Amino acid sequence: MARQQLQVLHALDVARTQRYHAWAVVIAGMGFFADAYDIFCITLVTKLLGRIYYHVPGQQVPGMLPRRIEAAINGVTFCGMIVGQLLFGWLGDKVGRKMFYGKTIMLMIMGSFLSGLSFGNTADGVMATLCFFRFWLGVGIGGDYPLSATIISEYSNKRTRGSLIAAVFAMEGFGILAGCIVTLVVSATFQARFNPPAYDEDHMASVPPQADYVWRIILMVGAIPAVFTYRWRVMMPETARYTALVARDAEKAARDMSKVLKVELSGEQDKIEGFTKDRDYGVFSRRFARRHGWHLVGAVASWFVLDIVFYSQIILQEEIFRDIKWIPEANSMSALEEAYRVARAQAIIALCGTLPGYWFTIAFVDVVGRKAIQFLGFTMMKGLMLVVAGLYHQLTQPGRRIWLVVMYAFTFFFANFGPNSTTFIIPAEVFPAHVRTTCHGISSAAGKVGAIVGTFGFLYASQRADGSNERETGYPSGIGVRASLFVLAACNVLGIIFTCLLPEPNGRSLEEVSGEPINGEDADLGDSKVLPL
């Protein structure tokens, strides 16, 4: 039968891309800019923290964060994100997408700012307060995932919906680059002003007292873009799909969207019962399992596998940069020079691989579809990692290192022109309105569990098998970068398999792809079945 739809939802689906779409992307995207800055900037300052707070007088190598401390600093934000994704995902379906949209950004502002004010009578005390504040920062960032994705999805037309959601997520790339740039500027400024010697020359002078301001400034800058976003978020109207299909107030949905679209819309309140009948089933019900269980498994598993691969790549960066001689031995640099060199290396990778991948997704996601891009990304990452792993020893030799950099950058390119973007997009489209943010929150939380596995598992696994860098890194011997890349290639194969469980939402309304009721009758499940590529 022909699919019927409320007038206000049809108007959103067929609207041309216009100013309010750009406005919504900027509001949500600036949050993701701040999210990415806050998540990734900590990796730029961990070595500086080790030199400042854990220097051992007379030791021949600079101070390093103890393993438990480094694990806590890197992992506590992910733990907070899991809490935020699950909590605000559930609240987004219970009380509305907009209700807590400003509150998540406030948590991010406070978490970023207070992280830079971390205090304590001992080094461990400072790290403990830093972890406390970064946990709450993570809660705010986590809440931003399901709310931003769903709000943009429900505001968008069906022709460019994928590109608009991808544009929000692409701001993550600019946030990563901004973290590198801020670190470069701040560390270079302090280096020029105080000119500390290398650690080999003078252990104490290589870490000037003013270096303690550097990491604090870098962390606190993350609050600035979030501050500018807050006012816009609280002014946004609730999405029409939540108001009409979940709150069951079609008249209010029509009034709100009439102002946004600048057209007269009828609420059709008399029809709302037919479109919202039998919507009392939850995520853990048999009905949901029958209709969307495999979709949720596919979304959860794909994001879990992707984040294992994506975040372990970031951990592998340090070892790869050392092998290709982009970052000299730690004792040949001052603390500020080391921070500068790490940020410079990561900025090059971001410019060459990370940023272009996001924007290729924006360009092609509504042309070839979400699943095609996700398949392509997992497949290319698998192939590139196998090549790099197979030729790793040859590629780290002088004269060939540029090829290692190129292939490593391409793995980031295909992560972002691939599953890192599409795992964010698809859960915002394929589930019914009354459980949409909950399902997105569950999927993204699974991703952050994968991030914890990737971060901590490969932090140990990537250490050299012969233990030759144990004194420098503080970690016991592992399986090495080469073997780690083989394991990650296998993870990409799993990602390809799990992608097959997902439907293709491209070019279809949210109600069509999720198989929501038509005038009280269940839609044909063929609309929401697992589709071939």
Coordinates of C-alpha atoms in Angstrom, one line a residue:
M1 CA 0.0 0.0 0.0
A2 CA 1.1 3.6 -0.6
R3 CA 2.9 5.0 2.5
Q4 CA 1.0 7.8 4.2
Q5 CA 2.7 10.5 6.3
L6 CA 1.8 13.5 8.4
Q7 CA 2.0 16.7 6.4
V8 CA 4.7 18.2 8.7
L9 CA 7.0 15.1 8.3
H10 CA 6.4 15.0 4.5
A11 CA 7.3 18.7 4.3
L12 CA 10.6 18.0 6.2
D13 CA 11.4 15.1 3.9
V14 CA 11.0 17.0 0.6
A15 CA 12.3 20.5 1.8
R16 CA 15.2 21.8 -0.2
T17 CA 18.5 22.2 1.7
Q18 CA 18.3 25.7 3.1
R19 CA 19.5 28.0 5.8
Y20 CA 18.0 26.2 8.8
H21 CA 19.8 23.0 7.8
A22 CA 23.1 24.9 7.8
W23 CA 22.2 26.4 11.2
A24 CA 21.4 23.0 12.7
V25 CA 24.7 21.6 11.4
V26 CA 26.7 24.5 12.8
I27 CA 25.0 24.2 16.2
A28 CA 25.5 20.4 16.5
G29 CA 28.9 20.5 14.6
M30 CA 30.5 23.0 17.0
G31 CA 29.7 20.6 19.8
F32 CA 31.5 17.8 18.0
F33 CA 34.4 20.2 17.3
A34 CA 34.7 20.6 21.1
D35 CA 34.1 16.9 21.7
A36 CA 37.0 15.9 19.4
Y37 CA 39.3 18.6 20.8
D38 CA 38.7 17.4 24.3
I39 CA 39.0 13.7 23.6
F40 CA 42.2 13.9 21.6
C41 CA 44.1 16.8 23.2
I42 CA 44.9 14.6 26.2
T43 CA 47.2 12.4 24.1
L44 CA 49.2 15.5 23.2
V45 CA 50.1 16.3 26.8
T46 CA 50.5 12.9 28.6
K47 CA 54.2 12.9 28.0
L48 CA 54.4 16.5 29.3
L49 CA 52.5 15.4 32.4
G50 CA 55.0 12.6 33.0
R51 CA 58.0 14.9 32.8
I52 CA 56.4 17.5 35.1
Y53 CA 55.0 15.3 37.9
Y54 CA 57.0 12.0 37.7
H55 CA 60.6 13.0 37.2
V56 CA 63.0 10.9 39.2
P57 CA 66.2 12.8 40.0
G58 CA 69.3 11.2 38.5
Q59 CA 67.4 9.0 36.1
Q60 CA 68.8 8.8 32.6
V61 CA 65.3 9.1 30.9
P62 CA 62.7 11.7 31.4
G63 CA 59.8 11.1 33.8
M64 CA 56.8 9.1 32.6
L65 CA 53.3 8.7 33.8
P66 CA 53.0 5.4 35.7
R67 CA 51.0 2.8 33.7
R68 CA 48.0 2.9 36.0
I69 CA 47.9 6.7 35.8
E70 CA 48.2 6.8 32.1
A71 CA 45.5 4.2 31.7
A72 CA 43.2 6.1 34.0
I73 CA 43.7 9.4 32.2
N74 CA 43.1 7.9 28.8
G75 CA 40.3 5.7 29.9
V76 CA 38.2 7.7 32.3
T77 CA 36.9 10.0 29.6
F78 CA 35.7 6.9 27.7
C79 CA 34.0 5.6 30.8
G80 CA 32.2 8.9 31.2
M81 CA 31.2 8.8 27.5
I82 CA 29.6 5.4 28.0
V83 CA 27.5 6.7 30.9
G84 CA 26.5 9.8 28.9
Q85 CA 25.6 7.9 25.8
L86 CA 23.4 5.5 27.6
L87 CA 21.8 8.1 30.0
F88 CA 21.1 10.9 27.6
G89 CA 20.2 8.4 24.8
W90 CA 17.4 7.1 27.1
L91 CA 16.4 10.6 28.2
G92 CA 16.3 11.8 24.6
D93 CA 13.4 9.3 24.0
K94 CA 11.7 9.9 27.3
V95 CA 11.6 13.7 27.6
G96 CA 12.8 15.0 24.3
R97 CA 15.9 15.6 22.3
K98 CA 16.1 19.3 23.1
M99 CA 15.5 19.1 26.9
F100 CA 19.1 18.0 27.7
Y101 CA 20.9 19.3 24.6
G102 CA 22.1 22.5 26.4
K103 CA 23.0 20.5 29.6
T104 CA 25.4 18.2 27.8
I105 CA 27.3 21.2 26.4
M106 CA 27.4 22.7 30.0
L107 CA 29.0 19.5 31.3
M108 CA 31.6 19.8 28.5
I109 CA 32.3 23.5 29.3
M110 CA 32.8 22.7 33.0
G111 CA 34.7 19.6 32.4
S112 CA 37.2 21.2 30.0
F113 CA 37.7 24.3 32.2
L114 CA 38.1 22.5 35.5
S115 CA 40.4 19.9 33.9
G116 CA 42.9 22.8 33.5
L117 CA 42.5 23.7 37.1
S118 CA 43.3 20.2 38.4
F119 CA 45.0 20.4 41.8
G120 CA 46.5 18.3 44.6
N121 CA 49.2 18.1 47.2
T122 CA 50.9 15.2 45.4
A123 CA 51.4 14.2 41.7
D124 CA 48.9 11.4 42.2
G125 CA 46.5 14.0 43.7
V126 CA 46.7 16.2 40.7
M127 CA 46.1 13.2 38.4
A128 CA 43.1 12.1 40.5
T129 CA 41.4 15.5 40.2
L130 CA 42.2 15.5 36.5
C131 CA 40.5 12.1 36.1
F132 CA 37.5 13.3 38.1
F133 CA 36.9 16.3 35.9
R134 CA 37.5 14.4 32.7
F135 CA 35.0 11.8 33.7
W136 CA 32.3 14.4 33.8
L137 CA 33.6 15.9 30.6
G138 CA 33.1 12.5 29.1
V139 CA 29.5 12.3 30.3
G140 CA 28.8 15.5 28.5
I141 CA 30.6 14.4 25.3
G142 CA 28.8 11.1 25.4
G143 CA 25.4 12.7 25.7
D144 CA 26.2 14.8 22.6
Y145 CA 26.4 11.7 20.4
P146 CA 22.8 10.4 20.4
L147 CA 21.2 13.8 20.8
S148 CA 23.2 15.6 18.0
A149 CA 22.9 12.7 15.5
T150 CA 19.1 12.3 16.1
I151 CA 18.4 16.0 16.0
I152 CA 20.1 16.4 12.7
S153 CA 18.6 13.3 11.3
E154 CA 15.0 14.4 12.3
Y155 CA 15.5 17.9 10.9
S156 CA 16.9 16.8 7.6
N157 CA 15.3 16.1 4.2
K158 CA 15.7 12.6 2.9
R159 CA 17.7 13.6 -0.1
T160 CA 20.7 15.1 1.8
R161 CA 20.2 13.6 5.3
G162 CA 23.3 11.5 5.2
S163 CA 25.5 14.4 4.1
L164 CA 24.1 16.7 6.9
I165 CA 24.7 14.1 9.6
A166 CA 28.2 13.4 8.2
A167 CA 28.9 17.2 8.2
V168 CA 28.2 17.3 11.9
F169 CA 30.5 14.4 12.5
A170 CA 33.2 15.9 10.2
M171 CA 33.7 18.7 12.7
E172 CA 35.5 16.1 14.7
G173 CA 38.3 16.3 12.2
F174 CA 38.7 20.0 12.7
G175 CA 38.6 19.5 16.4
I176 CA 41.5 17.1 16.2
L177 CA 43.5 19.5 14.0
A178 CA 42.7 22.4 16.4
G179 CA 44.1 20.4 19.3
C180 CA 47.3 19.9 17.4
I181 CA 47.5 23.6 16.4
V182 CA 46.8 24.9 19.9
T183 CA 49.5 22.6 21.3
L184 CA 52.0 23.7 18.6
V185 CA 51.3 27.4 19.3
V186 CA 51.4 27.1 23.1
S187 CA 54.4 24.9 23.3
A188 CA 56.4 26.9 20.7
T189 CA 55.6 30.1 22.5
F190 CA 56.8 28.8 25.8
Q191 CA 59.8 27.2 24.2
A192 CA 60.8 30.5 22.6
R193 CA 60.3 32.4 25.8
F194 CA 62.1 30.1 28.2
N195 CA 64.4 28.1 25.8
P196 CA 64.9 25.0 28.0
P197 CA 67.8 22.7 27.2
A198 CA 67.4 19.0 26.2
Y199 CA 67.1 16.4 29.0
D200 CA 70.6 15.1 28.3
E201 CA 72.1 18.5 28.9
D202 CA 70.2 19.4 32.1
H203 CA 67.6 17.1 33.6
M204 CA 65.9 19.7 35.8
A205 CA 66.1 22.7 33.4
S206 CA 64.6 20.7 30.5
V207 CA 61.2 21.1 32.3
P208 CA 60.8 24.7 33.2
P209 CA 58.3 25.5 36.0
Q210 CA 56.2 27.4 33.4
A211 CA 55.6 24.1 31.5
D212 CA 52.9 23.4 34.1
Y213 CA 50.8 26.2 32.5
V214 CA 51.1 24.6 29.0
W215 CA 49.0 21.5 29.5
R216 CA 46.5 23.5 31.5
I217 CA 46.0 26.0 28.8
I218 CA 45.7 23.3 26.1
L219 CA 42.9 21.5 28.1
M220 CA 41.0 24.7 29.0
V221 CA 40.9 26.0 25.4
G222 CA 38.4 23.1 24.7
A223 CA 35.7 25.0 26.6
I224 CA 35.7 28.0 24.2
P225 CA 33.8 26.5 21.2
A226 CA 31.4 24.9 23.6
V227 CA 30.6 28.2 25.2
F228 CA 29.6 29.7 21.9
T229 CA 27.3 26.8 21.1
Y230 CA 25.2 26.8 24.4
R231 CA 22.9 29.7 23.6
W232 CA 22.0 28.4 20.1
R233 CA 21.2 24.9 21.5
V234 CA 18.7 26.1 24.1
M235 CA 16.9 28.2 21.4
M236 CA 16.4 25.3 19.1
P237 CA 12.8 24.0 18.8
E238 CA 12.1 20.3 19.6
T239 CA 12.2 18.1 16.5
A240 CA 8.9 17.6 14.7
R241 CA 9.3 13.8 14.8
Y242 CA 9.6 13.7 18.5
T243 CA 6.8 16.2 19.1
A244 CA 4.4 14.5 16.7
L245 CA 5.3 10.8 16.9
V246 CA 6.5 10.4 20.5
A247 CA 4.9 13.3 22.4
R248 CA 1.8 13.0 20.1
D249 CA 1.3 16.7 19.7
A250 CA 1.0 17.2 15.9
E251 CA -0.3 20.7 16.3
K252 CA 2.8 21.9 18.1
A253 CA 5.1 20.1 15.6
A254 CA 3.3 21.9 12.8
R255 CA 3.6 25.3 14.5
D256 CA 7.3 24.8 15.2
M257 CA 8.2 23.6 11.7
S258 CA 6.0 26.3 10.0
K259 CA 8.4 28.9 11.6
V260 CA 11.5 26.9 10.5
L261 CA 10.3 26.1 6.9
K262 CA 8.4 29.4 6.5
V263 CA 5.3 27.6 5.1
E264 CA 1.9 27.0 6.5
L265 CA 1.5 23.4 7.8
S266 CA -1.5 21.6 9.2
G267 CA -1.1 19.7 12.5
E268 CA -3.5 16.9 11.5
Q269 CA -4.1 16.0 15.2
D270 CA -7.0 13.8 14.2
K271 CA -4.6 11.5 12.3
I272 CA -2.0 11.2 15.0
E273 CA -3.5 8.1 16.7
G274 CA -3.1 6.1 13.6
F275 CA 0.6 7.0 13.3
T276 CA 1.4 6.4 17.0
K277 CA -0.6 3.3 17.8
D278 CA 1.3 0.5 19.4
R279 CA 4.4 2.5 20.1
D280 CA 4.7 1.3 23.7
Y281 CA 7.3 -1.4 23.0
G282 CA 10.8 -0.9 24.3
V283 CA 14.3 -1.8 23.1
F284 CA 14.3 -5.0 25.1
S285 CA 10.9 -6.2 24.0
R286 CA 10.2 -9.2 21.7
R287 CA 8.6 -6.9 19.2
F288 CA 11.7 -4.8 18.9
A289 CA 13.9 -7.9 18.7
R290 CA 11.7 -9.2 15.9
R291 CA 11.7 -6.0 13.9
H292 CA 15.0 -4.4 14.7
G293 CA 17.1 -6.8 16.7
W294 CA 19.6 -7.6 13.9
H295 CA 19.8 -4.0 13.0
L296 CA 20.9 -3.2 16.6
V297 CA 23.3 -6.1 16.6
G298 CA 24.8 -4.8 13.4
A299 CA 25.1 -1.2 14.6
V300 CA 26.5 -2.2 18.0
A301 CA 29.0 -4.7 16.6
S302 CA 30.2 -2.5 13.7
W303 CA 30.9 0.4 16.0
F304 CA 32.6 -1.8 18.6
V305 CA 35.0 -3.3 16.0
L306 CA 35.6 0.1 14.4
D307 CA 36.6 1.8 17.6
I308 CA 39.0 -1.0 18.5
V309 CA 40.7 -0.4 15.2
F310 CA 40.4 3.4 15.2
Y311 CA 41.7 4.1 18.7
S312 CA 44.4 1.5 18.6
Q313 CA 45.7 3.2 15.5
I314 CA 46.2 6.3 17.6
I315 CA 48.1 4.3 20.2
L316 CA 50.3 2.8 17.4
Q317 CA 51.1 6.4 16.2
E318 CA 53.8 6.9 18.8
E319 CA 55.7 3.8 17.9
I320 CA 55.4 4.4 14.2
F321 CA 56.5 8.0 14.6
R322 CA 59.5 6.8 16.5
D323 CA 60.4 4.1 14.0
I324 CA 60.3 6.6 11.1
K325 CA 62.3 9.1 13.1
W326 CA 59.7 11.8 13.2
I327 CA 60.1 12.0 17.0
P328 CA 63.6 11.8 18.4
E329 CA 64.6 9.9 21.6
A330 CA 62.9 11.6 24.6
N331 CA 66.2 12.4 26.3
S332 CA 67.4 14.4 23.3
M333 CA 64.5 17.0 23.7
S334 CA 63.1 19.3 26.3
A335 CA 59.6 18.7 27.6
L336 CA 58.2 21.6 25.4
E337 CA 60.0 20.4 22.3
E338 CA 58.6 16.9 22.7
A339 CA 55.1 18.3 23.0
Y340 CA 55.7 20.3 19.9
R341 CA 57.0 17.4 17.8
V342 CA 54.2 15.0 18.9
A343 CA 51.6 17.7 17.9
R344 CA 53.3 18.4 14.6
A345 CA 53.4 14.7 13.6
Q346 CA 49.7 14.2 14.5
A347 CA 48.7 17.4 12.6
I348 CA 50.4 16.1 9.5
I349 CA 48.4 12.8 9.7
A350 CA 45.2 14.8 10.4
L351 CA 45.7 17.0 7.4
C352 CA 46.7 14.3 5.0
G353 CA 44.3 11.5 6.1
T354 CA 41.8 12.3 8.7
L355 CA 40.2 15.5 7.4
P356 CA 39.9 14.5 3.7
G357 CA 38.2 11.2 4.7
Y358 CA 35.4 13.1 6.5
W359 CA 34.7 15.3 3.6
F360 CA 34.7 12.5 1.1
T361 CA 31.9 10.9 3.2
I362 CA 29.9 14.2 3.0
A363 CA 30.3 14.2 -0.8
F364 CA 29.4 10.6 -1.5
V365 CA 27.2 9.2 1.4
D366 CA 24.0 10.2 -0.3
V367 CA 25.3 9.1 -3.7
V368 CA 26.5 5.6 -3.1
G369 CA 24.8 4.9 0.3
R370 CA 26.0 4.3 3.8
K371 CA 26.7 0.6 3.5
A372 CA 28.8 0.9 0.4
I373 CA 31.1 3.4 2.2
Q374 CA 31.2 1.3 5.4
F375 CA 32.1 -1.8 3.3
L376 CA 34.8 0.2 1.4
G377 CA 36.3 1.6 4.6
F378 CA 36.6 -1.7 6.4
T379 CA 38.0 -3.4 3.3
M380 CA 40.6 -0.8 2.5
M381 CA 41.8 -0.6 6.1
K382 CA 42.1 -4.3 6.2
G383 CA 44.2 -4.3 3.0
L384 CA 46.4 -1.4 4.0
M385 CA 47.1 -2.9 7.4
L386 CA 48.0 -6.2 5.9
V387 CA 50.4 -4.5 3.5
V388 CA 52.0 -2.3 6.2
A389 CA 52.3 -5.3 8.6
G390 CA 53.8 -7.5 5.9
L391 CA 56.4 -4.9 4.8
Y392 CA 56.9 -3.1 8.2
H393 CA 60.6 -3.8 8.6
Q394 CA 61.4 -2.7 5.1
L395 CA 59.2 0.4 5.3
T396 CA 60.9 1.7 8.5
Q397 CA 64.3 1.8 6.7
P398 CA 65.8 5.1 5.5
G399 CA 64.5 6.1 2.1
R400 CA 61.3 4.1 2.4
R401 CA 59.7 5.7 5.5
I402 CA 57.6 8.1 3.4
W403 CA 55.7 5.1 2.1
L404 CA 54.9 4.0 5.6
V405 CA 53.6 7.5 6.4
V406 CA 51.5 7.5 3.2
M407 CA 49.9 4.1 3.9
Y408 CA 49.3 4.9 7.5
A409 CA 47.6 8.2 6.6
F410 CA 45.4 6.3 4.1
T411 CA 44.2 4.0 6.9
F412 CA 42.9 7.1 8.6
F413 CA 41.4 8.3 5.4
F414 CA 39.4 5.1 4.9
A415 CA 38.5 5.0 8.5
N416 CA 36.8 8.4 8.1
F417 CA 35.6 7.8 4.5
G418 CA 34.2 4.7 5.9
P419 CA 32.9 3.2 9.2
N420 CA 34.0 6.0 11.5
S421 CA 31.4 8.2 9.8
T422 CA 28.8 5.7 8.9
T423 CA 28.6 4.0 12.3
F424 CA 27.5 7.5 13.5
I425 CA 25.0 8.0 10.7
I426 CA 23.2 4.7 10.4
P427 CA 21.8 4.3 14.0
A428 CA 20.2 7.8 13.7
E429 CA 18.2 6.6 10.8
V430 CA 17.1 3.0 11.0
F431 CA 15.3 2.8 14.4
P432 CA 11.7 4.1 15.2
A433 CA 11.4 7.6 16.6
H434 CA 10.4 6.5 20.1
V435 CA 13.6 4.5 20.6
R436 CA 15.9 6.3 18.2
T437 CA 18.2 8.1 20.7
T438 CA 18.3 5.1 23.0
C439 CA 19.5 2.8 20.2
H440 CA 22.0 5.4 19.0
G441 CA 23.3 5.7 22.6
I442 CA 23.6 1.9 23.0
S443 CA 25.5 1.7 19.6
S444 CA 27.9 4.5 20.5
A445 CA 28.5 3.2 24.0
A446 CA 29.5 -0.1 22.4
G447 CA 31.9 1.8 20.3
K448 CA 33.5 3.4 23.4
V449 CA 33.8 -0.1 25.0
G450 CA 35.7 -0.9 21.8
A451 CA 37.8 2.2 22.3
I452 CA 38.8 1.1 25.7
V453 CA 39.8 -2.3 24.4
G454 CA 41.7 -0.7 21.5
T455 CA 43.4 1.9 23.7
F456 CA 44.5 -0.4 26.6
G457 CA 44.9 -3.7 24.8
F458 CA 47.1 -2.3 22.1
L459 CA 48.9 0.0 24.5
Y460 CA 50.5 -3.1 25.8
A461 CA 50.3 -5.3 22.7
S462 CA 52.2 -2.8 20.5
Q463 CA 55.3 -2.7 22.7
R464 CA 58.3 -4.3 21.0
A465 CA 58.5 -8.1 21.5
D466 CA 62.2 -8.0 22.5
G467 CA 61.5 -5.5 25.3
S468 CA 64.1 -3.1 23.9
N469 CA 61.9 0.0 24.6
E470 CA 60.7 -1.1 28.1
R471 CA 62.9 1.4 29.9
E472 CA 61.8 4.3 27.6
T473 CA 58.1 3.5 27.7
G474 CA 57.6 1.8 31.0
Y475 CA 55.6 -1.0 29.5
P476 CA 56.6 -4.7 29.3
S477 CA 57.2 -6.4 26.1
G478 CA 54.2 -7.1 23.8
I479 CA 53.7 -8.5 20.3
G480 CA 55.0 -5.5 18.5
V481 CA 53.5 -3.1 16.0
R482 CA 53.7 -5.5 13.1
A483 CA 51.8 -8.3 14.8
S484 CA 49.3 -5.8 16.2
L485 CA 48.5 -4.7 12.7
F486 CA 47.7 -8.2 11.7
V487 CA 45.2 -8.5 14.6
L488 CA 43.6 -5.2 13.5
A489 CA 43.3 -6.4 10.0
A490 CA 41.3 -9.4 11.3
C491 CA 39.1 -6.9 13.3
N492 CA 38.2 -5.2 10.0
V493 CA 37.1 -8.5 8.5
L494 CA 34.6 -8.8 11.4
G495 CA 33.4 -5.2 10.6
I496 CA 32.7 -6.3 7.0
I497 CA 30.6 -9.2 8.3
F498 CA 28.6 -7.1 10.8
T499 CA 27.8 -4.4 8.2
C500 CA 25.8 -7.0 6.3
L501 CA 23.2 -6.9 9.2
L502 CA 22.3 -3.3 8.6
P503 CA 19.7 -1.8 6.3
E504 CA 20.4 0.9 3.7
P505 CA 18.6 4.1 4.6
N506 CA 19.7 6.1 1.6
G507 CA 17.0 8.1 -0.1
R508 CA 14.1 6.9 2.2
S509 CA 12.2 8.7 4.9
L510 CA 13.0 7.8 8.5
E511 CA 9.5 6.3 8.9
E512 CA 10.0 4.1 5.8
V513 CA 13.4 2.8 6.7
S514 CA 12.4 2.0 10.3
G515 CA 9.1 0.3 9.2
E516 CA 6.9 2.4 11.5
P517 CA 3.1 2.0 11.5
I518 CA 0.9 3.4 8.8
N519 CA -2.5 4.5 10.1
G520 CA -2.3 1.9 12.9
E521 CA -1.1 -1.0 10.7
D522 CA 2.4 -2.3 10.8
A523 CA 4.4 -1.3 7.8
D524 CA 5.7 -4.1 5.6
L525 CA 8.8 -5.4 7.3
G526 CA 10.4 -5.5 3.8
D527 CA 10.9 -1.7 4.3
S528 CA 13.2 -2.4 7.2
K529 CA 14.7 -5.7 6.3
V530 CA 18.5 -6.2 6.0
L531 CA 19.1 -5.0 2.4
P532 CA 21.8 -6.2 0.1
L533 CA 24.5 -3.8 -0.8

